[in-house]
Amino acid sequence: MENHETAPVMSMKDWVITLLITFIPLVGFVMLFVWGFSDSANPNKKNFSRAALIMVAVSTVLYFILFGLIFGTMMAAGGYEGL
């Protein structure tokens, strides 16, 4: 049987600080990994970080698919002359 402990509630100030840190390029990305895979992080912040990392991964995959479709369409249409 699992031990379900109640996590402390994150205040609005905690969430604002968390979001501000994630807005900083590179630092925010690294902090998502730190919070997402740390044993000492608040479970709410841990779940938020993991969800944000999943969204980054999905967005990146969709970006490359869209880029490939647009580039492929341009190549097939003869819009690329080359060097």
Coordinates of C-alpha atoms in Angstrom, one line a residue:
M1 CA 0.0 0.0 0.0
E2 CA 1.3 3.4 -0.9
N3 CA 1.8 6.2 1.6
H4 CA -0.2 9.2 0.4
E5 CA 1.2 12.3 2.1
T6 CA -0.5 15.6 1.6
A7 CA 1.8 18.0 -0.3
P8 CA 2.0 21.6 0.9
V9 CA -0.1 24.0 -1.1
M10 CA 1.8 26.3 -3.4
S11 CA 0.8 29.9 -2.9
M12 CA 0.2 32.3 -5.7
K13 CA 3.6 33.9 -5.0
D14 CA 5.2 30.4 -5.4
W15 CA 3.5 29.9 -8.8
V16 CA 4.4 33.4 -10.0
I17 CA 8.1 32.8 -9.1
T18 CA 8.0 29.4 -10.8
L19 CA 6.5 30.9 -14.0
L20 CA 9.0 33.8 -14.0
I21 CA 11.9 31.4 -13.7
T22 CA 10.6 29.2 -16.6
F23 CA 10.4 32.3 -18.8
I24 CA 14.2 32.8 -18.6
P25 CA 15.7 31.2 -21.7
L26 CA 17.8 28.1 -21.1
V27 CA 17.7 28.6 -17.3
G28 CA 13.9 27.9 -17.3
F29 CA 14.4 24.8 -19.5
V30 CA 17.1 23.5 -17.1
M31 CA 14.9 24.2 -14.1
L32 CA 12.1 22.2 -15.6
F33 CA 14.3 19.2 -15.5
V34 CA 15.5 19.9 -12.0
W35 CA 12.0 20.3 -10.6
G36 CA 10.6 17.5 -12.7
F37 CA 13.1 14.9 -11.6
S38 CA 14.0 16.0 -8.1
D39 CA 12.8 14.0 -5.1
S40 CA 12.6 17.1 -2.9
A41 CA 10.5 19.2 -5.2
N42 CA 6.9 20.0 -4.3
P43 CA 4.7 17.3 -6.2
N44 CA 2.6 20.1 -7.7
K45 CA 5.7 21.8 -9.2
K46 CA 7.1 18.3 -10.2
N47 CA 3.9 17.5 -12.2
F48 CA 3.8 21.0 -13.7
S49 CA 7.4 20.6 -14.8
R50 CA 6.9 17.2 -16.3
A51 CA 3.8 18.4 -18.2
A52 CA 5.7 21.4 -19.5
L53 CA 8.5 19.2 -20.7
I54 CA 6.1 17.0 -22.5
M55 CA 4.5 20.0 -24.2
V56 CA 8.0 21.3 -25.3
A57 CA 8.7 17.9 -26.8
V58 CA 5.3 17.7 -28.6
S59 CA 5.7 21.3 -29.9
T60 CA 9.2 20.6 -31.2
V61 CA 8.1 17.4 -33.0
L62 CA 5.2 19.3 -34.6
Y63 CA 7.5 22.2 -35.6
F64 CA 9.8 19.8 -37.4
I65 CA 6.9 18.1 -39.1
L66 CA 5.4 21.4 -40.3
F67 CA 8.9 22.6 -41.4
G68 CA 9.4 19.4 -43.4
L69 CA 6.0 19.7 -45.0
I70 CA 6.5 23.3 -46.1
F71 CA 10.1 22.7 -47.3
G72 CA 9.0 19.5 -49.1
T73 CA 6.2 21.3 -50.8
M74 CA 8.5 24.1 -51.9
M75 CA 11.0 21.5 -53.3
A76 CA 8.3 19.6 -55.1
A77 CA 6.9 22.7 -56.6
G78 CA 10.3 23.7 -58.0
G79 CA 10.6 26.8 -55.8
Y80 CA 14.1 26.0 -54.8
E81 CA 16.8 26.9 -57.4
G82 CA 19.8 25.6 -55.4
L83 CA 23.2 27.2 -55.5

